[in-house]
mmCIF file of C-alpha atoms in Angstrom:
data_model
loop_
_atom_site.group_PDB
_atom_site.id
_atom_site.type_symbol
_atom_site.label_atom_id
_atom_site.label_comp_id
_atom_site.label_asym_id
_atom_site.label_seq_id
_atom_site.Cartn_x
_atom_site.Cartn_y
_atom_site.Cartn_z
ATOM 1 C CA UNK A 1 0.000 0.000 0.000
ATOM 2 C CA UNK A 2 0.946 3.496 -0.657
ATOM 3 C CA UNK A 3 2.113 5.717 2.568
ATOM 4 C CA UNK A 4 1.071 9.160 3.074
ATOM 5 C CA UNK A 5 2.096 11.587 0.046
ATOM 6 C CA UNK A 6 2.181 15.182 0.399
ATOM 7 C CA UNK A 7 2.943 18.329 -2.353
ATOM 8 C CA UNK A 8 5.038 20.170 -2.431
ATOM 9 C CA UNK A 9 7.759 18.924 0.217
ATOM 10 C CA UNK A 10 9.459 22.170 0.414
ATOM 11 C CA UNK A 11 8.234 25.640 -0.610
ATOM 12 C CA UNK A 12 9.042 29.326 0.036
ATOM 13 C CA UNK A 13 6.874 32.015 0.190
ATOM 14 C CA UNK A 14 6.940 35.763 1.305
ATOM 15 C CA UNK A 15 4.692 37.584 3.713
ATOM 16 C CA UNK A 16 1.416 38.335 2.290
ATOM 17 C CA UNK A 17 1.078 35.529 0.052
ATOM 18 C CA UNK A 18 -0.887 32.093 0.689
ATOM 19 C CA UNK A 19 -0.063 29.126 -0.069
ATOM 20 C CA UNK A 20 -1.687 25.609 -0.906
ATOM 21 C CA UNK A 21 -0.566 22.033 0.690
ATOM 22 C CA UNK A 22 -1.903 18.759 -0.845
ATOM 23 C CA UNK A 23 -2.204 15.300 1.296
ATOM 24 C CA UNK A 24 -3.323 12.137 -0.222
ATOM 25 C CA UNK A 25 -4.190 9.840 2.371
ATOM 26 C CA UNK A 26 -4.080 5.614 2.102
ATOM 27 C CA UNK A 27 -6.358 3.774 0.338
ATOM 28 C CA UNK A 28 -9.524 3.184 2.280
ATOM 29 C CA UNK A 29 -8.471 5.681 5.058
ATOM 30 C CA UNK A 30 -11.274 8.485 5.545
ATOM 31 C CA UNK A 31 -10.083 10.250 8.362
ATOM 32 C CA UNK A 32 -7.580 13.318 7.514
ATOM 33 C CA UNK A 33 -5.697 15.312 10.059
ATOM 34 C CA UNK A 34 -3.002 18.206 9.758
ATOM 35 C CA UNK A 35 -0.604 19.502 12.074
ATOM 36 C CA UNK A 36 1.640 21.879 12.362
ATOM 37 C CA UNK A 37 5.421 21.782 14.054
ATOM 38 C CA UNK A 38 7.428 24.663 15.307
ATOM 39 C CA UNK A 39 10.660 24.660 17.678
ATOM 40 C CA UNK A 40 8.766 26.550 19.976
ATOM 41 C CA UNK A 41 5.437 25.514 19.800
ATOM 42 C CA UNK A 42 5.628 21.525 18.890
ATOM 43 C CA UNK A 43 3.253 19.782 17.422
ATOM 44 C CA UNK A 44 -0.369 21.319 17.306
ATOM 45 C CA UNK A 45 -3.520 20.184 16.112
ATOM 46 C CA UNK A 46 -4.652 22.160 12.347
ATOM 47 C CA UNK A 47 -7.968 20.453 12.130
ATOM 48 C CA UNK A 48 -8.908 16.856 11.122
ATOM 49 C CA UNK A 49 -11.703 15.879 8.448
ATOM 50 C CA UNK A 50 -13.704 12.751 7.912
ATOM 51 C CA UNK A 51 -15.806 12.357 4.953
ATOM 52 C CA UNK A 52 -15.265 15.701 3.424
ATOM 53 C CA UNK A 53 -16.584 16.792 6.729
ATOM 54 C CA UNK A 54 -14.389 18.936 9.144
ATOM 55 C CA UNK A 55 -15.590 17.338 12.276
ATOM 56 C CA UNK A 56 -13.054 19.321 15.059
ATOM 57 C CA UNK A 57 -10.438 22.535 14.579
ATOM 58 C CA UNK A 58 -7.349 23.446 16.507
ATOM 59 C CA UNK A 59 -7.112 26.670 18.004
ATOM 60 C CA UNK A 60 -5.494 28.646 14.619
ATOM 61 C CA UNK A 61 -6.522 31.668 13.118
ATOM 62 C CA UNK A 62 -8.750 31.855 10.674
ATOM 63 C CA UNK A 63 -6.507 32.374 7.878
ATOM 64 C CA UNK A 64 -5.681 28.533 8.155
ATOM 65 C CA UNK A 65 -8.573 26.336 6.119
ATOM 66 C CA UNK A 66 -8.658 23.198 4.422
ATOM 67 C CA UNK A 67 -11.189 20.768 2.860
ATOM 68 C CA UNK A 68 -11.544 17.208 1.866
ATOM 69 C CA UNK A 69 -12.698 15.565 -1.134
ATOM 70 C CA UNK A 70 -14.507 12.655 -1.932
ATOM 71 C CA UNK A 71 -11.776 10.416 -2.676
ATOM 72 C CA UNK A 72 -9.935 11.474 0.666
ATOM 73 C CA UNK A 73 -7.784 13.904 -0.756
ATOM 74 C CA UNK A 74 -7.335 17.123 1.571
ATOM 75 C CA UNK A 75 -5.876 20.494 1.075
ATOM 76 C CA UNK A 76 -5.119 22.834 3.212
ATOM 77 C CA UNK A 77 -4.564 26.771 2.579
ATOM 78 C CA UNK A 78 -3.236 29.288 4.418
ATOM 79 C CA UNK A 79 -4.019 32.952 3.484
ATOM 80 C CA UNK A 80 -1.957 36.764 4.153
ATOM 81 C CA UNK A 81 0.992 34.545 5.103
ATOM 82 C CA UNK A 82 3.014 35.797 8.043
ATOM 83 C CA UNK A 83 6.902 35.141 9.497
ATOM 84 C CA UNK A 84 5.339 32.729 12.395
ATOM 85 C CA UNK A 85 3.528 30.315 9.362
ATOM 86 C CA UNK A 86 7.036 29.147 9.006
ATOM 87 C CA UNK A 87 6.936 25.438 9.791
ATOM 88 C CA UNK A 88 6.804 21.968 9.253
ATOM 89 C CA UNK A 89 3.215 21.057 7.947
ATOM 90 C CA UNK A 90 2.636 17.023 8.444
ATOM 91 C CA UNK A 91 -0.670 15.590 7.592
ATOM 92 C CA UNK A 92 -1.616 11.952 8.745
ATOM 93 C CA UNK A 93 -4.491 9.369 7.781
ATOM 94 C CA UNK A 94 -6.431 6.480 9.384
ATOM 95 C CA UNK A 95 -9.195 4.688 9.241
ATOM 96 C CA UNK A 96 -10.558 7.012 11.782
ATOM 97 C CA UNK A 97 -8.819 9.103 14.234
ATOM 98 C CA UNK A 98 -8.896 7.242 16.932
ATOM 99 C CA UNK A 99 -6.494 4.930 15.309
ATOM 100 C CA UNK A 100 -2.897 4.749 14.076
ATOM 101 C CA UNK A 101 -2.241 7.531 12.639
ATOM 102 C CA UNK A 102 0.118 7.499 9.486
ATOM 103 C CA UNK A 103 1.839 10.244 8.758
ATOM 104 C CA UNK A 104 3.344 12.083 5.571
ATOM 105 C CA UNK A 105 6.562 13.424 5.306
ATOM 106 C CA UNK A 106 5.605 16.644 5.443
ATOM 107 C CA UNK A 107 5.920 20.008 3.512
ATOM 108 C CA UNK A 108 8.240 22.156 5.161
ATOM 109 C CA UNK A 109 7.115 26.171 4.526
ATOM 110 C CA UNK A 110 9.496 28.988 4.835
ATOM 111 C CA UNK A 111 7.977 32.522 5.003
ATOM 112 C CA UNK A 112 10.416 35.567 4.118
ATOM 113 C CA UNK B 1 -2.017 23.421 26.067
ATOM 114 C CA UNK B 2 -0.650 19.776 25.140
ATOM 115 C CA UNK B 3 -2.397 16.981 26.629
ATOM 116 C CA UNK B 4 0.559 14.582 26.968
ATOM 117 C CA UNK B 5 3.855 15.368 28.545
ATOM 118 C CA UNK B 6 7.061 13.860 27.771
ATOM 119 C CA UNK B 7 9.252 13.295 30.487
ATOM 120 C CA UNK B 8 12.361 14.030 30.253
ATOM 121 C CA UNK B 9 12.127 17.039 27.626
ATOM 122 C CA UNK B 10 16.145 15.041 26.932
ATOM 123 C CA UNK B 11 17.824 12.287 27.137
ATOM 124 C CA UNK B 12 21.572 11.028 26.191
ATOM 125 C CA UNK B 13 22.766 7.412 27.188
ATOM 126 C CA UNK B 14 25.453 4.610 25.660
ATOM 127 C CA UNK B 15 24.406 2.218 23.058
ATOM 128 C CA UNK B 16 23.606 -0.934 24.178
ATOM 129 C CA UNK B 17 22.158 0.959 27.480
ATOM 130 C CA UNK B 18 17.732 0.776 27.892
ATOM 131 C CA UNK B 19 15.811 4.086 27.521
ATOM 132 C CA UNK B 20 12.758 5.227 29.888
ATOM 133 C CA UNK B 21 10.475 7.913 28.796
ATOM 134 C CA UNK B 22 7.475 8.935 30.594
ATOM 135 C CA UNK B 23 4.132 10.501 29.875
ATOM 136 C CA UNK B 24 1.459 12.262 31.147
ATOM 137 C CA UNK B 25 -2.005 13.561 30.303
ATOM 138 C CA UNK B 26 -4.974 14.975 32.342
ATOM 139 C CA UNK B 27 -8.330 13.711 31.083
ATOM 140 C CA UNK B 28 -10.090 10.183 30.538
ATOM 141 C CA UNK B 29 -8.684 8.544 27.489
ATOM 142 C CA UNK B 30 -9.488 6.141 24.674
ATOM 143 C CA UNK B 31 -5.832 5.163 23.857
ATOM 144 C CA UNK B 32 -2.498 5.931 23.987
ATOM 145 C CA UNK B 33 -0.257 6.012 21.029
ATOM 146 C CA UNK B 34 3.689 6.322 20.963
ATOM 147 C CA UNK B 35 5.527 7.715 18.094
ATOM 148 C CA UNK B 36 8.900 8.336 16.478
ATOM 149 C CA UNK B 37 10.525 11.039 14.561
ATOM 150 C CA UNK B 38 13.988 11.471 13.096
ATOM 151 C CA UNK B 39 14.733 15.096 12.201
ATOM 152 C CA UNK B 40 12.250 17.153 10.390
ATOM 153 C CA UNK B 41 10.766 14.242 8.906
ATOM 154 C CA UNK B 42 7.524 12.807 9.781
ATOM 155 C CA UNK B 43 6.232 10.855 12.334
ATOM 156 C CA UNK B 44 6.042 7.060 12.271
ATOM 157 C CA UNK B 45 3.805 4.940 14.706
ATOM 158 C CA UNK B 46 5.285 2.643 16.908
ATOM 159 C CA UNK B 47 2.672 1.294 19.703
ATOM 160 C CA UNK B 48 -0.852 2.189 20.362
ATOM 161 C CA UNK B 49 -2.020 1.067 23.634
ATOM 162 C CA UNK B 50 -5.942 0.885 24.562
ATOM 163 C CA UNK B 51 -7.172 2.432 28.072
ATOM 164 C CA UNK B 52 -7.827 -1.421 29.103
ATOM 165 C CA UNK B 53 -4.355 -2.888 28.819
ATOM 166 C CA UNK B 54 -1.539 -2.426 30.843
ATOM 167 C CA UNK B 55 1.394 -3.916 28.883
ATOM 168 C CA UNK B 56 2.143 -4.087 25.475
ATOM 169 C CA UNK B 57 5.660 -5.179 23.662
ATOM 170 C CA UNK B 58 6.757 -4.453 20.032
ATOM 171 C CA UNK B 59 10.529 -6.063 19.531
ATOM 172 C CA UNK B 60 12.629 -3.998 21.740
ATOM 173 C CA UNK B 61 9.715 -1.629 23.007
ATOM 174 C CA UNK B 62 7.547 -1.799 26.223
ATOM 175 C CA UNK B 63 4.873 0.158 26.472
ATOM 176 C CA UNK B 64 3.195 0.566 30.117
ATOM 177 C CA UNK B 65 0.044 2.114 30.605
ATOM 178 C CA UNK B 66 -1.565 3.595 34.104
ATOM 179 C CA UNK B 67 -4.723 4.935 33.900
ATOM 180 C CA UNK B 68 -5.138 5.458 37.899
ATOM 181 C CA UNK B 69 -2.196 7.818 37.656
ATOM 182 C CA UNK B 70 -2.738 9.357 33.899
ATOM 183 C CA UNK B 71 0.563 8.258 32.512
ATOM 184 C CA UNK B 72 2.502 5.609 30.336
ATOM 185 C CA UNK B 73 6.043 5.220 29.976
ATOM 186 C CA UNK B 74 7.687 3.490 27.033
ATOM 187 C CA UNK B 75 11.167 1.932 27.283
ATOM 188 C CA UNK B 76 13.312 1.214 24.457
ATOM 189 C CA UNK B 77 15.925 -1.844 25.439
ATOM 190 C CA UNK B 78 19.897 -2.312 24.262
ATOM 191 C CA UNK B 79 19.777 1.088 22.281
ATOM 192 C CA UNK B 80 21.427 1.151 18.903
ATOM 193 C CA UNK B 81 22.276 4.845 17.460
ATOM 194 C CA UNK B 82 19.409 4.278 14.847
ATOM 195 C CA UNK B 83 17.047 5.027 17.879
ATOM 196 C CA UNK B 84 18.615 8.398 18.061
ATOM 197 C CA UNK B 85 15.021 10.299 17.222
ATOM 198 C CA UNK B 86 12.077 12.511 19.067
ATOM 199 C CA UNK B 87 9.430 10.537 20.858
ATOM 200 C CA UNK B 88 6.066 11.642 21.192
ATOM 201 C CA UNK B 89 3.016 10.335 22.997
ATOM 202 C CA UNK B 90 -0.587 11.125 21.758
ATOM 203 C CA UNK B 91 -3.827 10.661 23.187
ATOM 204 C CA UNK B 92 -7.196 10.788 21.685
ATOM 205 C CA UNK B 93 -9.520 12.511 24.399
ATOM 206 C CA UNK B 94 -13.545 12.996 23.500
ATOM 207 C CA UNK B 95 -13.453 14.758 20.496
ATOM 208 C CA UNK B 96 -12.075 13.766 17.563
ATOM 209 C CA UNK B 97 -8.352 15.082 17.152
ATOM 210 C CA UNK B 98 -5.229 13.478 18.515
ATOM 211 C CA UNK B 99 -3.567 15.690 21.209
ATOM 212 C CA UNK B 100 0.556 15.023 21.235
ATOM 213 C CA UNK B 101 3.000 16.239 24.209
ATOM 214 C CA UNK B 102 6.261 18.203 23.181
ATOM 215 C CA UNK B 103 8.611 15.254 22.997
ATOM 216 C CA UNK B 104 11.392 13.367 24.593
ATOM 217 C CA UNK B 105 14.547 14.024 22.173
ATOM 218 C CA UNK B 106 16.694 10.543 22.883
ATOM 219 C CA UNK B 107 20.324 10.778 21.671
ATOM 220 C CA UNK B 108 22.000 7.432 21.307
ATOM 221 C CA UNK B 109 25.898 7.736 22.077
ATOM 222 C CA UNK B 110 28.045 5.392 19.917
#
C-alpha cells in the first residue's frame, strides 16, 4: 500500500502571500488530520476531516482552512501569510482518528 | 495546552544501554499512542495502547500504561544509534483530534 504523500515537500513564500498544501491519504483511510510543528510551539492540532466533513479545529486563526474531497484527498490553505507560518506542515491518515495515525513526510514552509 | 507530557524534555545514554520515557495527560482517554521522529521528517507509529491494557511489547519496546495515575512510559531496550530520534506520545480525548506532548529528544551515544 501506498504511505502518506504530500505536495510540495518544500516551498518558500513571502509575507502576504498564501499558499496551498496537498495530502493524499491511504487507500480506504477516511479520516484526515493536519498539524503543524514549530521549535517553539511543537506539534499542534490544524484540524482533522472525515468524509469531506471537518468534524473538530485546533485553536489557529482563521486564515488557516482546508477541505476534503470525496476520494480522501485534503488540502489545506493558508491565506496573508506571516513570518510565524514558518513550519513543518505534516498531515496523517487512518481509518478514523482514533487509530494509528500514518503520517506524511511533510511540507516544510518557509515565510520571508 | 498539550495533553501529553514527555518526560524528560532530553535524554543522552550509551548504546547498548535501555531508555525510559514517561508521559502524562490529564483527562479520561481512549488510547495511547507512541511515536517516532527522526529530524524534520515525519512521524512514524510505533505502539498504540488501549485504556484497558496495561502492557504491550513491540521487539525492543515496552509500552506501560496507568490509567489510575494518567501516565505511560515506554522503554526502548539495548539502544542502537538508529534510535537516536524525538518521541512523542498522543492521546485521543472525546473529540475527535489526537492531542501530542512536546517530545522526549533521545540521543543514542556510539
Amino acid at each position: 500500500k501506498a504511505g502518506v504523500t504530500q505536495t510540495p515537500r518544500y516551498l518558500i513564500k513571502t509575507r502576504g502571500q498564501q499558499v496551498t498544501l496537498s495530502c493524499s491519504p491511504i487507500s480506504g483511510h477516511r479520516s484526515v488530520s493536519w498539524y503543524q510543528q514549530t521549535p517553539g510551539q511543537g506539534l499542534q492540532f490544524l484540524f482533522e476531516y472525515f468524509s469531506e466533513t471537518q468534524r473538530n479545529k485546533g485553536n489557529f486563526p482563521g486564515r488557516f482552512s482546508g477541505r476534503q474531497f470525496s476520494n480522501s484527498r485534503s488540502e489545506m490553505n493558508v491565506s496573508t501569510l506571516e513570518l510565524g507560518d514558518s513550519a513543518l506542515y505534516l498531515c496523517a491518515s487512518s481509518l478514523d482518528v482514533t487509530d494509528t495515525q500514518y503520517f506524511g513526510p511533510g511540507t516544510r514552509l518557509t515565510v520571508l | 495546552s498539550q495533553q501529553g507530557e514527555e518526560d524528560p524534555q532530553a535524554l543522552s545514554i550509551q548504546e547498548g544501554e535501555n531508555a525510559t520515557m514517561n508521559c502524562s495527560y490529564k483527562t479520561s482517554i481512549n488510547n495511547l499512542q507512541w511515536y517516532r521522529q527522526n529530524s524534520g521528517r515525519g512521524l512514524v507509529h510505533l505502539i498504540l495502547i488501549r485504556s484497558n491494557e496495561r502492557e504491550k511489547h513491540s521487539g525492543r519496546l515496552r509500552v506501560t500504561l496507568d490509567t489510575s495515575k494518567k501516565s505511560s512510559s515506554l522503554l526502548i531496550t539495548a539502544s542502537r544509534a538508529a534510535d537516536t530520534a524525538s518521541y512523542f506520545c498522543a492521546t485521543v480525548q472525546g473529540a475527535q483530534k489526537l492531542v501530542f506532548g512536546q517530545g522526549t529528544r533521545l540521543t543514542i551515544n556510539p
